[in-house]
Tab-separated table of C-alpha atoms in Angstrom:
chain	number	residue	atom	x	y	z
H	44	MET	CA	-50.760	63.098	3.170
H	45	THR	CA	-48.977	62.376	6.418
H	46	THR	CA	-46.062	60.233	7.505
H	47	THR	CA	-47.017	57.208	9.421
H	48	ALA	CA	-45.788	55.732	12.732
H	49	PHE	CA	-44.763	52.414	11.343
H	50	GLY	CA	-42.568	49.642	12.703
H	51	LEU	CA	-40.102	47.753	10.484
H	52	ARG	CA	-37.893	45.014	11.965
H	53	TYR	CA	-34.641	43.829	10.462
H	54	SER	CA	-34.888	40.222	9.311
H	55	THR	CA	-31.783	39.253	7.266
H	56	ASN	CA	-29.576	40.350	4.435
H	57	VAL	CA	-28.654	38.361	1.289
H	58	GLY	CA	-25.372	38.762	-0.732
H	59	PHE	CA	-22.177	40.499	-0.413
H	60	GLU	CA	-19.950	42.693	-2.595
H	61	ALA	CA	-18.283	40.853	-5.378
H	62	ASP	CA	-15.915	42.146	-8.079
H	63	PHE	CA	-15.088	39.040	-10.055
H	64	GLY	CA	-18.268	36.990	-10.375
H	65	GLY	CA	-19.857	34.404	-8.185
H	66	ARG	CA	-22.535	34.633	-5.460
H	67	GLY	CA	-22.184	38.354	-4.707
H	68	PHE	CA	-23.355	41.657	-6.251
H	69	GLN	CA	-21.875	44.805	-7.554
H	70	LEU	CA	-23.877	48.115	-7.441
H	71	PRO	CA	-27.313	46.286	-6.991
H	72	THR	CA	-30.046	48.638	-8.354
H	73	SER	CA	-33.306	46.856	-8.413
H	74	ILE	CA	-35.197	43.575	-7.505
H	75	ALA	CA	-38.155	41.638	-8.410
H	76	ILE	CA	-39.591	38.557	-6.755
H	77	ARG	CA	-41.104	35.528	-8.492
H	78	SER	CA	-44.192	33.792	-7.273
H	79	ASP	CA	-42.066	31.051	-5.875
H	80	GLY	CA	-40.073	33.420	-3.774
H	81	VAL	CA	-36.882	33.551	-6.039
H	82	ILE	CA	-35.359	36.999	-6.041
H	83	TYR	CA	-34.095	38.512	-9.141
H	84	LEU	CA	-31.395	41.008	-8.228
H	85	LEU	CA	-30.180	43.379	-10.929
H	86	SER	CA	-26.419	43.746	-10.377
H	87	ARG	CA	-25.352	46.736	-12.440
H	88	GLY	CA	-21.722	46.495	-11.940
H	89	LYS	CA	-19.144	48.666	-13.794
H	90	ALA	CA	-16.563	48.401	-16.490
H	91	SER	CA	-13.964	46.812	-14.116
H	92	THR	CA	-16.497	44.294	-12.726
H	93	ALA	CA	-18.041	43.060	-15.944
H	94	GLN	CA	-18.373	39.416	-14.586
H	95	VAL	CA	-20.999	40.358	-12.118
H	96	VAL	CA	-23.215	42.411	-14.489
H	97	GLY	CA	-26.658	40.751	-15.032
H	98	ILE	CA	-29.490	39.355	-13.020
H	99	GLN	CA	-28.529	37.327	-10.027
H	100	LYS	CA	-31.043	34.689	-8.884
H	101	VAL	CA	-30.991	34.092	-5.032
H	102	THR	CA	-33.364	33.144	-2.262
H	103	ARG	CA	-34.077	34.636	1.212
H	104	ASP	CA	-32.376	31.604	2.666
H	105	HIS	CA	-29.012	32.676	0.952
H	106	ASP	CA	-29.227	30.170	-1.876
H	107	PHE	CA	-27.554	31.270	-5.057
H	108	LEU	CA	-29.361	29.919	-8.159
H	109	GLY	CA	-27.217	31.438	-10.985
H	110	GLN	CA	-27.110	34.486	-13.219
H	111	PHE	CA	-28.487	35.474	-16.607
H	112	GLY	CA	-27.686	38.427	-18.761
H	113	ALA	CA	-24.152	39.865	-19.176
H	114	SER	CA	-22.168	42.969	-19.808
H	115	GLY	CA	-22.297	44.255	-23.302
H	116	ARG	CA	-24.524	45.796	-26.053
H	117	GLY	CA	-25.994	42.781	-27.748
H	118	LEU	CA	-29.403	41.062	-27.169
H	119	GLY	CA	-29.461	39.992	-23.451
H	120	GLN	CA	-26.583	42.261	-22.413
H	121	MET	CA	-26.538	45.493	-20.530
H	122	VAL	CA	-24.344	48.433	-19.700
H	123	GLY	CA	-26.345	50.757	-17.319
H	124	ALA	CA	-29.262	48.798	-16.031
H	125	THR	CA	-31.684	50.652	-13.807
H	126	SER	CA	-34.773	48.464	-13.192
H	127	ILE	CA	-36.282	45.043	-13.395
H	128	THR	CA	-39.958	43.912	-13.290
H	129	LEU	CA	-41.875	40.759	-14.134
H	130	ASP	CA	-45.064	40.063	-15.960
H	131	ASP	CA	-47.795	37.561	-15.173
H	132	ASP	CA	-45.866	34.830	-16.962
H	133	GLU	CA	-42.726	35.829	-15.035
H	134	ASN	CA	-40.861	37.141	-18.094
H	135	ALA	CA	-38.358	39.693	-16.987
H	136	TYR	CA	-37.939	43.259	-18.297
H	137	ILE	CA	-34.744	45.232	-17.815
H	138	ALA	CA	-34.356	49.022	-18.425
H	139	ASP	CA	-30.879	50.275	-19.431
H	140	GLU	CA	-30.246	53.942	-19.131
H	141	SER	CA	-26.957	53.858	-21.056
H	142	LEU	CA	-28.285	51.825	-23.919
H	143	HIS	CA	-31.663	53.637	-23.880
H	144	ARG	CA	-33.701	50.409	-24.300
H	145	ILE	CA	-35.784	47.561	-22.728
H	146	THR	CA	-34.784	43.991	-22.904
H	147	LYS	CA	-37.215	41.127	-22.390
H	148	PHE	CA	-36.163	37.719	-21.005
H	149	ASP	CA	-38.295	34.521	-20.638
H	150	TYR	CA	-38.798	32.605	-17.384
H	151	ASP	CA	-35.509	30.656	-17.893
H	152	GLY	CA	-33.398	33.777	-18.518
H	153	ASN	CA	-33.207	33.531	-22.298
H	154	PRO	CA	-33.391	36.971	-24.054
H	155	LEU	CA	-36.422	37.371	-26.261
H	156	SER	CA	-36.408	40.893	-27.550
H	157	MET	CA	-35.332	44.452	-27.079
H	158	TRP	CA	-36.673	47.717	-28.129
H	159	GLY	CA	-35.785	51.469	-27.885
H	160	GLU	CA	-33.134	53.944	-29.013
H	161	LYS	CA	-31.948	57.281	-27.768
H	162	GLY	CA	-34.273	60.164	-28.736
H	163	SER	CA	-37.389	62.015	-27.833
H	164	ALA	CA	-39.892	60.772	-30.385
H	165	GLU	CA	-42.603	58.193	-29.509
H	166	GLY	CA	-40.983	54.958	-28.822
H	167	GLN	CA	-37.496	56.395	-28.087
H	168	PHE	CA	-35.875	56.887	-24.679
H	169	ASP	CA	-33.487	59.063	-22.861
H	170	GLN	CA	-32.282	57.303	-19.705
H	171	PRO	CA	-35.255	54.758	-19.129
H	172	SER	CA	-35.518	53.919	-15.453
H	173	GLY	CA	-38.526	52.541	-13.535
H	174	LEU	CA	-40.729	49.839	-15.034
H	175	LEU	CA	-44.266	48.677	-14.021
H	176	VAL	CA	-46.338	45.960	-15.666
H	177	GLN	CA	-50.059	46.593	-15.762
H	178	GLY	CA	-51.991	43.632	-17.366
H	179	ASP	CA	-50.717	43.227	-20.999
H	180	THR	CA	-48.816	46.470	-21.052
H	181	ILE	CA	-45.724	47.993	-19.397
H	182	LEU	CA	-45.085	51.602	-18.195
H	183	VAL	CA	-41.605	52.945	-18.699
H	184	VAL	CA	-40.294	55.981	-16.924
H	185	ASP	CA	-38.494	57.844	-19.614
H	186	SER	CA	-36.435	60.018	-17.253
H	187	GLY	CA	-34.384	62.252	-19.537
H	188	ASN	CA	-37.569	63.008	-21.484
H	189	ASP	CA	-39.551	63.752	-18.403
H	190	ARG	CA	-42.431	61.468	-19.362
H	191	ILE	CA	-44.120	58.075	-18.895
H	192	GLN	CA	-44.552	55.870	-21.883
H	193	ARG	CA	-46.857	52.784	-22.176
H	194	TYR	CA	-46.016	49.837	-24.427
H	195	SER	CA	-47.335	46.386	-25.113
H	196	LEU	CA	-45.335	43.595	-23.594
H	197	ASP	CA	-43.815	43.129	-27.125
H	198	GLY	CA	-42.534	46.638	-27.278
H	199	GLU	CA	-45.249	48.339	-29.367
H	200	PHE	CA	-45.709	51.965	-28.369
H	201	ILE	CA	-49.223	52.778	-27.029
H	202	THR	CA	-49.247	56.226	-25.434
H	203	GLN	CA	-47.386	58.670	-23.182
H	204	TRP	CA	-47.918	61.472	-20.698
H	205	GLY	CA	-45.823	64.049	-18.880
H	206	SER	CA	-43.452	66.963	-19.774
H	207	LEU	CA	-40.729	68.968	-18.061
H	208	GLY	CA	-41.934	71.351	-15.401
H	209	THR	CA	-43.091	71.802	-11.837
H	210	GLY	CA	-46.874	71.798	-12.280
H	211	ASP	CA	-49.354	68.857	-11.678
H	212	GLY	CA	-48.610	66.165	-14.147
H	213	GLU	CA	-45.142	67.561	-15.050
H	214	PHE	CA	-41.724	66.005	-14.074
H	215	ASN	CA	-38.162	66.828	-13.647
H	216	HIS	CA	-36.150	63.691	-14.047
H	217	PRO	CA	-38.651	61.228	-12.709
H	218	TRP	CA	-37.331	57.747	-11.677
H	219	GLY	CA	-39.187	54.976	-9.861
H	220	LEU	CA	-42.847	54.059	-9.870
H	221	GLY	CA	-45.340	51.860	-8.220
H	222	GLN	CA	-49.000	51.164	-8.132
H	223	ASP	CA	-51.850	50.608	-5.583
H	224	SER	CA	-54.420	47.984	-5.356
H	225	SER	CA	-56.693	50.104	-7.651
H	226	GLY	CA	-54.158	50.414	-10.397
H	227	ASN	CA	-53.357	54.020	-9.589
H	228	VAL	CA	-49.673	54.918	-10.530
H	229	TYR	CA	-47.277	56.700	-8.180
H	230	ILE	CA	-44.265	58.417	-9.656
H	231	ALA	CA	-41.131	59.469	-7.869
H	232	ASP	CA	-40.581	62.883	-9.332
H	233	TRP	CA	-36.828	62.968	-8.453
H	234	ARG	CA	-35.674	66.507	-9.073
H	235	ASN	CA	-38.897	68.026	-8.030
H	236	ASP	CA	-38.638	66.242	-4.608
H	237	ARG	CA	-42.195	64.972	-4.649
H	238	ILE	CA	-44.469	61.994	-5.389
H	239	GLN	CA	-47.257	62.243	-7.972
H	240	LYS	CA	-50.338	59.971	-8.186
H	241	PHE	CA	-52.204	59.264	-11.446
H	242	THR	CA	-54.855	56.991	-12.733
H	243	SER	CA	-53.620	54.198	-14.934
H	244	GLU	CA	-54.528	56.411	-17.928
H	245	GLY	CA	-52.294	59.262	-16.768
H	246	GLN	CA	-54.845	61.577	-15.238
H	247	HIS	CA	-53.189	63.518	-12.348
H	248	LEU	CA	-54.896	62.819	-8.923
H	249	ALA	CA	-52.578	64.224	-6.168
H	250	THR	CA	-49.096	65.365	-5.335
H	251	PHE	CA	-47.281	65.218	-2.018
H	252	GLY	CA	-43.775	65.980	-0.709
H	253	GLU	CA	-41.546	69.026	-0.863
H	254	SER	CA	-37.827	69.717	-0.698
H	255	GLY	CA	-36.235	69.236	2.781
H	256	SER	CA	-34.983	66.839	5.421
H	257	SER	CA	-37.749	67.188	7.989
H	258	GLU	CA	-40.496	64.515	8.468
H	259	GLY	CA	-42.592	64.438	5.308
H	260	GLN	CA	-40.071	66.228	3.157
H	261	LEU	CA	-38.070	64.646	0.430
H	262	ASN	CA	-34.576	65.042	-1.110
H	263	ARG	CA	-34.397	63.369	-4.604
H	264	PRO	CA	-36.922	60.515	-3.960
H	265	ALA	CA	-35.770	57.506	-6.164
H	266	ASP	CA	-38.616	54.953	-5.873
H	267	VAL	CA	-42.083	54.388	-4.511
H	268	ALA	CA	-44.142	51.306	-3.545
H	269	VAL	CA	-47.595	50.870	-2.112
H	270	ASP	CA	-48.738	47.913	0.103
H	271	PRO	CA	-52.149	46.281	0.072
H	272	GLU	CA	-53.294	48.586	3.000
H	273	GLY	CA	-52.429	51.714	1.075
H	274	ASN	CA	-49.198	52.642	2.877
H	275	ILE	CA	-46.817	54.326	0.587
H	276	TYR	CA	-43.022	53.571	0.902
H	277	VAL	CA	-40.737	56.237	-0.476
H	278	ALA	CA	-37.002	55.722	-0.990
H	279	ASP	CA	-35.881	59.216	0.114
H	280	TRP	CA	-32.536	58.867	-1.599
H	281	GLY	CA	-30.910	62.119	-0.852
H	282	ASN	CA	-31.939	61.948	2.871
H	283	GLN	CA	-30.636	58.315	3.144
H	284	ARG	CA	-33.863	57.074	4.599
H	285	LEU	CA	-37.149	55.209	3.917
H	286	GLN	CA	-40.338	57.198	4.635
H	287	VAL	CA	-43.788	55.759	4.892
H	288	PHE	CA	-46.873	57.786	4.117
H	289	ASP	CA	-50.580	56.857	4.803
């Protein structure tokens, strides 16, 4: 696995800092893009900026289309949101590391259900982070429990894999995840400074990355995505950069 000579050109930016609601964001943590190009941006906010906590709907052309979700602990509310993803019907799923749960919203932003509680048993979470829909199931990175859990889209537990460690298939506070065109899953193994690749069933295939700041090295990778050509994009959080691997 090597870094790739790859050209990215700045295009535009959307949004601005906002503390009291409106068109801006506060501590944006994750995005998902609908089939019509509408961008869902997860504005995590904080206790002093509760009005901007939720999912902001914007377009690349700087249109602000509203917000759904809110600060709080009830259905449709959030405290420490970490990730957003969409299913094929464009229902939205939000992971909340503070409330240790997943919340599901419909296309119009109405909350449908939520599941999860703090713990280490099947169906429980400790700081859920990355989310990935695969067909009629959803993968959840259960960061504090150093594992990946799979659920139905209605929140029924199916299976899990992973444990704390440094070996193949083991994790130390994993965070983001992505998939390639074959359905293989890539996990940003945050505290181990590496990316791990698995089959969709959780069989380990490969590992790349090591601690450091040189080309190809990682410092707390936070997320990973794969494009249709197989290029792997890694948010190298601790090094304040994006790296692309072939």
